[in-house]
Coordinates of C-alpha atoms in Angstrom, one line a residue:
Chain I
X120 CA 0.0 0.2 0.2
X121 CA 2.7 2.6 1.4
X122 CA 4.7 1.4 -2.6
X123 CA 1.5 2.5 -4.3
X124 CA 1.5 5.4 -2.5
X125 CA 5.4 6.3 -3.3
X126 CA 4.8 5.2 -6.8
X127 CA 2.1 8.5 -6.6
X128 CA 4.2 10.8 -5.9
X129 CA 6.8 10.7 -9.2
X130 CA 3.7 11.2 -11.4
X131 CA 1.8 14.2 -9.9
X132 CA 4.9 15.4 -10.5
X133 CA 5.2 14.9 -14.5
X134 CA 1.7 16.0 -13.9
X135 CA 2.5 20.0 -13.3
X136 CA 4.6 20.9 -16.5
X137 CA 2.2 19.3 -18.1
X138 CA -0.6 21.0 -17.2
X139 CA 1.0 24.3 -17.9
X140 CA 2.5 23.0 -21.2
X141 CA -0.6 22.5 -21.9
X142 CA -2.8 26.5 -20.5
X143 CA 0.5 27.3 -22.3
X144 CA -1.0 26.3 -25.8
X145 CA -4.2 27.2 -25.0
X146 CA -3.2 30.5 -24.8
X147 CA -0.9 30.9 -27.4
X148 CA -3.7 29.4 -30.1
X149 CA -6.0 32.4 -28.3
X150 CA -3.4 34.9 -28.5
X151 CA -2.5 32.9 -32.1
X152 CA -7.0 33.3 -32.6
X153 CA -7.5 37.1 -31.2
X154 CA -4.4 38.6 -34.0
X155 CA -6.2 37.0 -37.1
X156 CA -9.2 37.8 -36.5
X157 CA -7.9 41.2 -36.1
X158 CA -5.5 41.1 -39.7
X159 CA -8.5 39.7 -40.9
X160 CA -11.0 42.3 -40.3
X161 CA -7.4 44.7 -40.5
X162 CA -7.6 43.2 -44.3
X163 CA -11.6 43.3 -44.7
X164 CA -11.2 47.0 -43.4
X165 CA -8.5 47.0 -45.8
X166 CA -11.1 46.0 -48.5
X167 CA -13.0 48.0 -47.7
X168 CA -10.8 51.6 -49.0
X169 CA -9.6 50.3 -51.8
X170 CA -13.4 49.8 -52.9
X171 CA -15.0 51.8 -55.4
X172 CA -17.5 52.7 -53.2
X173 CA -20.3 53.0 -55.3
X174 CA -20.1 49.3 -56.4
X175 CA -19.8 47.7 -52.0
X176 CA -23.6 47.7 -51.9
X177 CA -23.8 44.9 -54.8
X178 CA -20.7 42.8 -52.7
X179 CA -22.3 41.3 -50.2
X180 CA -20.3 39.9 -47.4
X181 CA -18.1 43.4 -47.5
X182 CA -21.6 45.2 -47.5
X183 CA -22.8 43.3 -45.0
X184 CA -19.2 44.5 -42.6
X185 CA -19.5 47.8 -43.7
X186 CA -23.2 47.5 -42.4
X187 CA -22.8 45.9 -39.1
X188 CA -19.6 47.2 -38.8
X189 CA -22.1 51.2 -38.9
X190 CA -24.4 51.3 -37.1
X191 CA -22.9 52.0 -34.4
X192 CA -20.7 55.1 -35.4
X193 CA -24.0 56.6 -36.1
X194 CA -26.5 55.6 -33.2
X195 CA -23.1 57.4 -31.6
X196 CA -22.7 59.6 -33.7
X197 CA -25.6 60.4 -36.2
X198 CA -28.9 59.1 -34.3
X199 CA -28.8 62.5 -32.2
X200 CA -30.3 64.3 -35.2
X201 CA -31.3 61.9 -37.4
X202 CA -33.0 60.1 -34.9
X203 CA -31.8 56.0 -34.2
X204 CA -33.7 55.2 -37.7
X205 CA -32.8 58.1 -39.8
X206 CA -36.8 58.2 -39.8
X207 CA -35.1 63.0 -38.9
X208 CA -37.2 65.6 -37.8
X209 CA -38.9 67.6 -39.8
X210 CA -39.7 70.4 -37.0
X211 CA -35.9 71.2 -37.2
X212 CA -35.1 70.5 -41.3
X213 CA -33.3 67.3 -40.6
X214 CA -33.9 65.4 -43.7
X215 CA -35.0 61.7 -43.7
X216 CA -32.6 59.0 -44.8
X217 CA -33.6 55.9 -45.2
X218 CA -36.4 58.0 -48.2
X219 CA -35.0 58.2 -52.2
X220 CA -35.1 61.5 -51.6
X221 CA -31.5 63.1 -51.6
X222 CA -30.4 66.9 -51.3
X223 CA -26.7 66.8 -52.1
X224 CA -26.4 64.3 -54.9
X225 CA -28.2 61.3 -55.6
X226 CA -27.9 58.4 -52.9
X227 CA -24.8 57.1 -53.2
X228 CA -22.1 56.5 -51.2
X229 CA -19.4 58.9 -52.3
X230 CA -22.5 61.3 -52.0
X231 CA -22.8 60.1 -48.6
X232 CA -19.0 59.9 -48.4
X233 CA -18.9 63.3 -49.1
X234 CA -21.5 64.8 -46.6
X235 CA -19.5 62.5 -44.2
X236 CA -16.2 63.7 -44.5
X237 CA -16.5 67.9 -45.2
X238 CA -20.2 67.9 -43.6
X239 CA -23.0 70.6 -45.1
X240 CA -22.0 75.0 -44.7
X241 CA -19.7 72.6 -41.8
X242 CA -16.2 75.3 -41.2
X243 CA -14.3 73.2 -43.3
X244 CA -13.1 74.8 -46.9
X245 CA -14.1 71.8 -49.0
X246 CA -18.6 71.7 -47.1
X247 CA -21.0 72.0 -48.8
X248 CA -21.6 75.0 -49.4
X249 CA -23.4 77.0 -51.9
X250 CA -26.4 78.2 -51.0
X251 CA -28.5 79.1 -47.8
X252 CA -32.7 80.2 -48.9
X253 CA -33.1 83.5 -49.2
X254 CA -35.6 85.1 -46.1
X255 CA -37.6 86.8 -48.3
X256 CA -39.7 88.2 -45.5
X257 CA -37.4 90.1 -44.6
X258 CA -35.6 94.3 -45.5
X259 CA -33.0 92.8 -47.5
X260 CA -32.9 89.0 -48.5
X261 CA -30.8 88.5 -51.1
X262 CA -27.6 90.3 -49.7
X263 CA -25.2 91.2 -52.4
X264 CA -27.5 89.5 -54.8
X265 CA -30.0 92.1 -54.7
X266 CA -33.0 90.0 -54.7
X267 CA -36.5 92.7 -53.8
X268 CA -38.5 91.5 -49.8
X269 CA -41.9 89.8 -51.3
X270 CA -45.4 90.7 -49.5
X271 CA -46.8 87.7 -47.6
X272 CA -49.7 88.3 -50.8
X273 CA -46.7 87.8 -52.9
X274 CA -45.5 84.8 -50.7
X275 CA -48.8 83.3 -50.0
X276 CA -48.9 83.4 -54.3
X277 CA -45.9 81.4 -54.5
X278 CA -48.0 79.2 -52.0
X279 CA -50.3 78.5 -54.6
X280 CA -47.4 77.5 -57.4
X281 CA -46.6 75.3 -55.4
X282 CA -49.7 73.0 -55.1
X283 CA -50.7 73.7 -58.2
X284 CA -46.9 72.5 -59.1
X285 CA -47.4 69.6 -56.4
X286 CA -50.7 69.0 -57.0
X287 CA -52.9 70.0 -54.5
X288 CA -55.8 72.2 -53.6
X289 CA -55.3 76.0 -54.8
X290 CA -56.2 79.6 -55.8
X291 CA -56.4 78.8 -60.3
X292 CA -55.7 82.7 -60.1
X293 CA -53.4 83.1 -57.6
X294 CA -51.2 80.0 -58.1
X295 CA -50.8 82.1 -62.1
X296 CA -49.4 85.7 -60.4
X297 CA -46.9 82.2 -58.2
X298 CA -45.7 81.6 -60.6
X299 CA -44.8 84.6 -61.9
X300 CA -43.5 86.0 -58.4
X301 CA -41.3 81.4 -59.0
X302 CA -39.8 82.6 -62.2
X303 CA -38.1 86.5 -62.0
X304 CA -38.2 88.6 -58.9
X305 CA -38.6 86.2 -56.3
X306 CA -36.0 84.2 -58.1
X307 CA -37.4 80.7 -55.9
X308 CA -35.9 79.0 -60.3
X309 CA -32.4 80.6 -59.6
X310 CA -32.1 77.1 -56.6
X311 CA -35.6 75.4 -56.9
X312 CA -35.6 74.8 -61.0
X313 CA -37.7 76.1 -63.4
X314 CA -39.9 73.5 -62.9
X315 CA -39.3 73.1 -59.2
X316 CA -37.5 69.9 -59.4
X317 CA -34.7 71.1 -57.1
X318 CA -31.3 70.9 -57.6
X319 CA -29.0 67.9 -56.2
X320 CA -25.8 69.2 -56.4
X321 CA -26.9 72.6 -54.5
X322 CA -28.5 71.0 -52.0
X323 CA -31.6 72.5 -53.2
X324 CA -34.3 70.7 -52.0
X325 CA -37.8 69.2 -54.8
X326 CA -40.7 71.4 -54.5
X327 CA -43.1 69.1 -57.1
X328 CA -42.9 66.0 -54.5
X329 CA -44.4 65.2 -51.4
X330 CA -41.9 65.1 -48.7
X331 CA -41.0 68.5 -47.3
X332 CA -38.0 69.1 -45.5
X333 CA -39.3 71.5 -43.5
X334 CA -41.9 70.7 -41.4
X335 CA -45.5 68.9 -43.1
X336 CA -46.3 70.8 -46.6
X337 CA -49.1 73.2 -44.8
X338 CA -48.9 77.0 -46.4
X339 CA -48.5 77.9 -42.4
X340 CA -45.2 76.2 -43.2
X341 CA -44.2 76.8 -46.5
X342 CA -45.3 80.4 -45.6
X343 CA -42.2 80.2 -42.3
X344 CA -39.9 78.6 -44.9
X345 CA -40.2 82.2 -47.5
X346 CA -40.2 84.9 -45.2
X347 CA -37.6 82.8 -42.9
X348 CA -35.2 81.1 -44.6
X349 CA -32.8 78.4 -43.9
X350 CA -29.5 78.0 -43.3
X351 CA -28.9 73.4 -42.0
X352 CA -25.6 72.2 -40.9
X353 CA -24.4 69.2 -40.7
X354 CA -20.7 68.4 -39.6
X355 CA -17.9 68.0 -41.0
X356 CA -16.1 64.0 -39.1
X357 CA -12.7 64.3 -41.5
X358 CA -10.9 65.4 -37.7
X359 CA -13.0 62.8 -35.9
X360 CA -13.7 60.3 -37.1
X361 CA -11.2 57.5 -39.4
X362 CA -11.4 57.4 -43.1
X363 CA -12.7 53.5 -42.5
X364 CA -15.4 54.9 -39.7
X365 CA -16.1 57.3 -42.8
X366 CA -16.5 54.6 -45.1
X367 CA -19.0 52.2 -43.0
X368 CA -21.4 55.4 -41.7
X369 CA -22.0 55.8 -45.2
X370 CA -22.4 52.6 -46.2
X371 CA -25.2 52.3 -43.0
X372 CA -27.2 55.7 -44.3
X373 CA -27.4 54.1 -47.9
X374 CA -28.6 50.7 -46.1
X375 CA -31.7 52.7 -44.6
X376 CA -32.7 53.7 -47.8
X377 CA -31.9 50.7 -49.6
X378 CA -33.7 48.6 -46.5
X379 CA -37.0 50.8 -47.6
X380 CA -37.0 50.3 -51.2
X381 CA -36.5 46.3 -50.6
X382 CA -39.7 46.9 -48.0
X383 CA -41.3 48.8 -51.2
X384 CA -40.3 46.4 -53.2
X385 CA -42.0 43.6 -51.8
Chain T
X182 CA 16.6 3.1 -18.7
X183 CA 19.5 5.7 -19.8
X184 CA 20.0 8.5 -16.6
X185 CA 21.6 11.4 -17.8
X186 CA 25.3 11.6 -15.5
X187 CA 25.2 14.5 -13.5
X188 CA 28.3 16.5 -15.8
X189 CA 25.5 15.8 -19.4
X190 CA 23.2 19.3 -20.9
X191 CA 20.4 18.2 -19.7
X192 CA 17.7 17.8 -23.0
X193 CA 16.8 21.7 -23.9
X194 CA 13.6 19.8 -25.3
X195 CA 12.9 18.1 -20.8
X196 CA 10.9 21.4 -19.7
X197 CA 10.8 20.2 -15.9
X198 CA 14.3 21.0 -16.0
X199 CA 16.1 24.7 -15.9
X200 CA 18.4 24.8 -19.8
X201 CA 20.4 27.6 -21.0
X202 CA 19.9 26.2 -24.6
X203 CA 16.1 26.9 -24.2
X204 CA 15.6 30.2 -22.5
X205 CA 18.2 31.1 -25.0
X206 CA 15.8 29.8 -27.8
X207 CA 13.1 31.6 -26.2
X208 CA 14.7 34.8 -26.0
X209 CA 15.1 34.7 -29.8
X210 CA 11.4 33.9 -30.2
X211 CA 10.4 36.5 -28.5
X212 CA 12.9 39.3 -30.3
X213 CA 12.3 38.6 -33.6
X214 CA 8.7 38.9 -32.7
X215 CA 8.6 42.0 -31.1
X216 CA 11.4 43.4 -34.0
X217 CA 7.9 41.4 -36.6
X218 CA 5.4 44.0 -34.8
X219 CA 7.3 47.1 -34.9
X220 CA 8.9 46.5 -38.2
X221 CA 5.6 46.3 -39.4
X222 CA 4.0 49.0 -37.2
X223 CA 6.7 51.7 -38.7
X224 CA 6.3 50.4 -42.3
X225 CA 2.6 50.0 -42.5
X226 CA 2.4 52.7 -40.0
X227 CA 0.6 56.3 -41.9
X228 CA 3.6 59.5 -41.5
X229 CA 5.6 56.9 -41.9
X230 CA 5.0 54.4 -44.5
X231 CA 7.4 54.6 -47.5
X232 CA 6.8 51.1 -49.2
X233 CA 3.2 51.4 -48.8
X234 CA 0.2 53.7 -50.1
X235 CA -2.9 53.0 -46.9
X236 CA -5.9 52.0 -48.1
X237 CA -8.3 54.9 -47.6
X238 CA -5.2 57.4 -49.5
X239 CA -4.3 56.7 -54.0
X240 CA -1.1 58.3 -53.2
X241 CA 1.6 59.8 -51.0
X242 CA 3.7 62.0 -52.5
X243 CA 7.0 62.7 -50.4
X244 CA 4.8 61.4 -47.6
X245 CA 1.7 63.3 -47.9
X246 CA -1.4 61.6 -49.0
X247 CA -3.9 62.1 -51.4
X248 CA -7.3 60.7 -50.3
X249 CA -9.9 58.4 -52.8
X250 CA -12.4 60.3 -51.3
X251 CA -11.7 63.4 -52.8
X252 CA -10.0 61.8 -56.0
X253 CA -13.9 61.2 -56.5
X254 CA -15.3 63.7 -55.8
X255 CA -12.8 65.3 -57.7
X256 CA -13.3 62.6 -60.9
X257 CA -17.7 63.6 -60.6
X258 CA -16.5 67.1 -60.6
X259 CA -14.4 67.0 -63.5
X260 CA -16.1 64.7 -65.9
X261 CA -18.8 64.1 -63.9
X262 CA -18.5 60.4 -64.3
X263 CA -18.6 57.9 -60.8
X264 CA -15.2 55.1 -60.2
X265 CA -16.4 52.5 -62.4
X266 CA -17.6 54.5 -65.3
X267 CA -14.2 56.3 -65.3
X268 CA -12.2 55.1 -68.5
X269 CA -8.5 54.8 -67.0
X270 CA -6.8 58.1 -69.0
X271 CA -9.8 60.1 -67.2
X272 CA -8.4 58.2 -63.9
X273 CA -5.0 59.1 -64.9
X274 CA -5.5 62.6 -65.5
X275 CA -7.2 63.3 -62.0
X276 CA -4.4 61.9 -60.5
X277 CA -2.1 64.1 -62.1
X278 CA -3.6 66.8 -61.5
X279 CA -4.1 66.2 -57.6
X280 CA -0.3 65.5 -57.4
X281 CA 0.5 68.3 -59.7
X282 CA -1.1 69.6 -57.0
X283 CA 0.1 68.7 -54.4
X284 CA 4.3 69.2 -55.3
X285 CA 2.7 72.5 -56.4
X286 CA 2.2 73.4 -52.6
X287 CA 4.4 71.1 -51.0
X288 CA 7.8 73.6 -53.8
X289 CA 5.3 76.7 -51.8
X290 CA 6.0 75.7 -48.9
X291 CA 9.4 75.5 -48.9
X292 CA 9.8 78.8 -50.2
X293 CA 7.5 79.6 -47.9
X294 CA 4.7 81.2 -49.3
X295 CA 3.2 81.8 -46.1
X296 CA 5.4 83.9 -45.9
X297 CA 4.8 86.3 -48.5
X298 CA 1.9 86.4 -49.8
X299 CA -0.7 88.5 -47.8
X300 CA -3.7 86.1 -49.5
X301 CA -2.4 82.6 -48.4
X302 CA -1.7 84.1 -44.9
X303 CA -5.5 85.9 -44.7
X304 CA -6.8 81.7 -46.3
X305 CA -4.8 80.9 -43.5
X306 CA -6.2 82.5 -40.7
X307 CA -9.5 82.2 -42.0
X308 CA -8.9 78.5 -42.1
X309 CA -7.5 78.2 -38.3
X310 CA -10.8 81.0 -37.4
X311 CA -13.1 77.9 -39.1
X312 CA -11.4 75.3 -37.3
X313 CA -12.2 76.8 -33.9
X314 CA -15.6 76.9 -35.0
X315 CA -15.6 73.6 -35.9
X316 CA -15.3 72.3 -32.2
X317 CA -17.8 75.5 -30.9
X318 CA -20.9 73.9 -33.6
X319 CA -20.1 70.0 -33.0
X320 CA -20.2 70.9 -28.6
X321 CA -23.3 70.2 -27.7
X322 CA -24.5 72.9 -25.3
X323 CA -27.0 73.1 -22.2
X324 CA -31.0 73.4 -22.7
X325 CA -30.2 76.1 -19.7
X326 CA -26.7 77.7 -21.9
X327 CA -29.8 78.0 -25.0
X328 CA -32.2 79.7 -23.0
X329 CA -29.6 81.9 -21.9
X330 CA -28.3 83.0 -25.8
X331 CA -31.8 83.5 -26.5
X332 CA -33.0 85.9 -23.8
X333 CA -29.2 87.9 -24.0
X334 CA -30.2 87.3 -28.5
X335 CA -33.8 88.2 -28.2
X336 CA -34.2 89.7 -31.3
X337 CA -32.0 87.7 -33.9
X338 CA -34.9 85.4 -33.5
X339 CA -37.6 88.3 -34.2
X340 CA -39.8 88.2 -37.5
X341 CA -41.1 90.6 -38.9
X342 CA -45.5 91.7 -37.8
X343 CA -47.6 92.3 -41.3
X344 CA -49.3 95.7 -41.0
X345 CA -52.4 96.8 -43.7
X346 CA -51.9 99.8 -45.0
X347 CA -54.4 102.1 -46.3
X348 CA -54.4 105.3 -48.6
X349 CA -56.7 107.5 -48.7
X350 CA -57.5 110.8 -50.9
X351 CA -59.7 113.5 -50.4
X352 CA -61.2 116.5 -51.4
X353 CA -58.5 118.9 -49.8
X354 CA -61.3 121.4 -47.8
X355 CA -63.5 117.7 -46.6
X356 CA -59.7 116.4 -45.8
X357 CA -59.4 117.2 -42.4
X358 CA -63.1 116.0 -41.6
X359 CA -62.4 112.9 -43.3
X360 CA -59.6 112.2 -40.9
X361 CA -62.0 113.8 -37.8
X362 CA -64.7 111.3 -38.8
X363 CA -61.8 108.2 -39.0
X364 CA -60.1 108.5 -35.9
X365 CA -63.7 108.8 -34.0
X366 CA -63.4 105.0 -35.5
X367 CA -65.9 106.1 -38.1
X368 CA -65.7 102.4 -41.3
X369 CA -63.3 104.1 -43.2
X370 CA -65.9 102.7 -46.7
X371 CA -68.7 104.7 -45.7
X372 CA -66.1 107.7 -45.2
X373 CA -64.9 107.6 -48.6
X374 CA -68.3 107.5 -49.6
X375 CA -69.3 110.6 -46.9
X376 CA -66.5 112.6 -48.3
X377 CA -66.2 111.5 -52.3
X378 CA -62.9 110.5 -51.6
X379 CA -61.5 107.0 -53.1
X380 CA -58.4 104.4 -52.3
X381 CA -55.3 105.1 -54.2
X382 CA -54.6 101.5 -54.1
X383 CA -51.2 102.0 -54.5
X384 CA -51.0 99.1 -50.7
X385 CA -52.4 96.6 -51.7
X386 CA -52.8 94.6 -49.6
X387 CA -50.7 93.2 -46.0
X388 CA -47.4 94.0 -45.8
X389 CA -44.3 93.2 -43.4
X390 CA -43.8 95.8 -41.1
X391 CA -40.4 96.4 -42.7
X392 CA -42.2 96.9 -46.4
X393 CA -44.9 99.2 -44.7
X394 CA -42.0 101.9 -44.0
X395 CA -40.4 101.3 -47.2
X396 CA -44.0 101.4 -49.3
X397 CA -44.4 105.0 -47.4
X398 CA -40.9 106.6 -48.2
X399 CA -41.3 105.2 -51.9
X400 CA -44.8 107.4 -51.7
X401 CA -43.2 110.4 -50.2
X402 CA -40.6 109.9 -52.3
X403 CA -43.2 110.0 -55.7
X404 CA -44.3 112.8 -57.0
X405 CA -48.3 114.2 -57.1
X406 CA -51.3 112.2 -59.4
X407 CA -52.4 114.6 -61.5
X408 CA -55.8 113.3 -60.9
X409 CA -54.9 114.2 -56.6
X410 CA -54.0 117.0 -57.4
X411 CA -55.6 119.7 -55.1
X412 CA -56.0 116.1 -52.4
X413 CA -55.4 116.3 -49.6
X414 CA -53.9 112.3 -48.6
X415 CA -54.6 110.4 -45.9
X416 CA -53.1 107.2 -44.6
X417 CA -52.9 104.8 -42.1
X418 CA -51.1 101.7 -41.0
X419 CA -53.2 98.7 -39.3
X420 CA -51.4 96.1 -36.9
X421 CA -54.6 93.3 -38.5
X422 CA -54.7 92.9 -34.4
X423 CA -55.3 95.8 -32.9
X424 CA -57.4 98.5 -32.7
X425 CA -58.5 102.0 -33.9
X426 CA -56.9 102.6 -37.0
X427 CA -54.0 104.9 -35.7
X428 CA -54.9 107.9 -39.5
X429 CA -53.0 109.7 -39.3
X430 CA -54.1 114.5 -39.9
X431 CA -54.2 115.5 -43.4
X432 CA -51.8 115.8 -46.0
X433 CA -50.9 117.1 -49.1
X434 CA -50.1 115.5 -51.7
X435 CA -48.2 112.4 -50.1
X436 CA -46.8 113.2 -47.4
X437 CA -47.6 111.4 -44.1
X438 CA -46.9 110.7 -40.6
X439 CA -48.9 107.3 -39.9
X440 CA -48.1 106.1 -36.3
X441 CA -47.4 102.3 -36.0
X442 CA -48.3 101.3 -32.8
X443 CA -46.4 97.4 -32.0
X444 CA -47.4 94.3 -32.3
X445 CA -46.8 90.5 -33.1
X446 CA -47.8 87.8 -35.3
X447 CA -49.0 84.8 -35.0
X448 CA -45.0 82.6 -35.1
X449 CA -43.4 85.3 -34.0
X450 CA -40.3 84.5 -32.1
X451 CA -40.8 88.0 -30.3
X452 CA -41.2 90.7 -30.6
X453 CA -40.2 93.5 -32.0
X454 CA -38.4 96.4 -30.3
X455 CA -40.9 99.8 -29.2
X456 CA -38.0 102.3 -30.2
X457 CA -38.7 101.1 -34.4
X458 CA -42.2 100.3 -33.7
X459 CA -43.5 103.2 -32.4
X460 CA -43.0 106.8 -33.5
X461 CA -43.7 108.9 -37.5
X462 CA -42.2 107.6 -40.5
X463 CA -41.7 110.3 -43.3

């Protein structure tokens, strides 16, 4: 019996280093796995950055990768204005990102990425800042451009014209007067286009569709927009987010409008 | 079973024994891994990389990156095509232009253009100011701070009120009586009929407060209409919501001195300043 006990002691002593070796191998394997995942992620980010941004949405693997990483960035940086689901806030002129109405560009990933990089009317030299909506109920609405103010009656006439363009109930006589103002001294055509279709090259909204950036499209809301003007802004994120993060959030935002299109199609 | 003699070196693979050889091998492995990590970082880190162009850039010009995003924007601006639909020649042209510009900028730095050219200095000052403003714009002030700012700058958020202006013209010999009747609260249309006057229709409808003032200045500036010779004019500027109408005393020709009452229009952020909302206007 005593001999059996003595015989087990060396076995335990032998087992200790083996256990250590086994643990060491497990830890090493863990480190290798983590390193491999890290390197894989770095490589995926590199592929993401080197890819044509507008082609990424059709590359499902890369698209999924970007969306999964872009969502938390959006919620941390953009949701405070655009909302958790990107639906925007018309009362503050925050655009809805889930529709297909894009103020700047055509809604391509590269267009969205540019806005995220440099912002809109942000204090960055490359920021979008080509036009503002003048306050036409002020003595000097156009600043150096020499725009003349419109009277309340003029503004009401322009609203009737916009109602006509949008096929909503309107006063035909007032709409005819409003069209004259729109196309001449109001200078609305200059940014919004002669057909009121807007201009995404300068961020002028389409006035002929039922989507309104500010307010609910009521006469009162349109009156306020014309009378008091607008110049919304979006910050430039170039100094705050890394290029990969900016691309990821741009692809996520692109996916918001795509998801809605997909659900509509269904 | 053969046992090593006490003088023989232990087997380096036997983990139970201390082995200088194993220690050296592990040390060498650690050093190689460390050097590998350091070398990778040295040759790939932004700013020190000389061999690899970072994935977010299309080129490095003396270590200065040319951003891929800027390249795409430039391509769209110059040729109105996206990256997928651009030709190699178009891409090459854009890239060459951007590299050339970067080289010129770097040479300008060497020549200390910023120290010589006032325009460049002004642009640099402006850029730094924008940088400072960026921090302020992206900060999130508290509600209390916003409220305090609003209270201190209420006039910046005031909208123009609206005023209805009527320009009534009466024969000179009956103008004073007509004005007295109007000031007494008589209906304007009834007074017009009773005293043989007419509405000049110079004022079409409701006007913004400032516009009404401009309008009356315009009235003062124009010469009397031939039809109104020998007539006297009474002007009224009436806020939509206040009574009674502050009719002016009759004036010959186009001169009038209306009194404007302070008012608040629907949706107005704050009341207009009393100093600008009352008093004679010529």
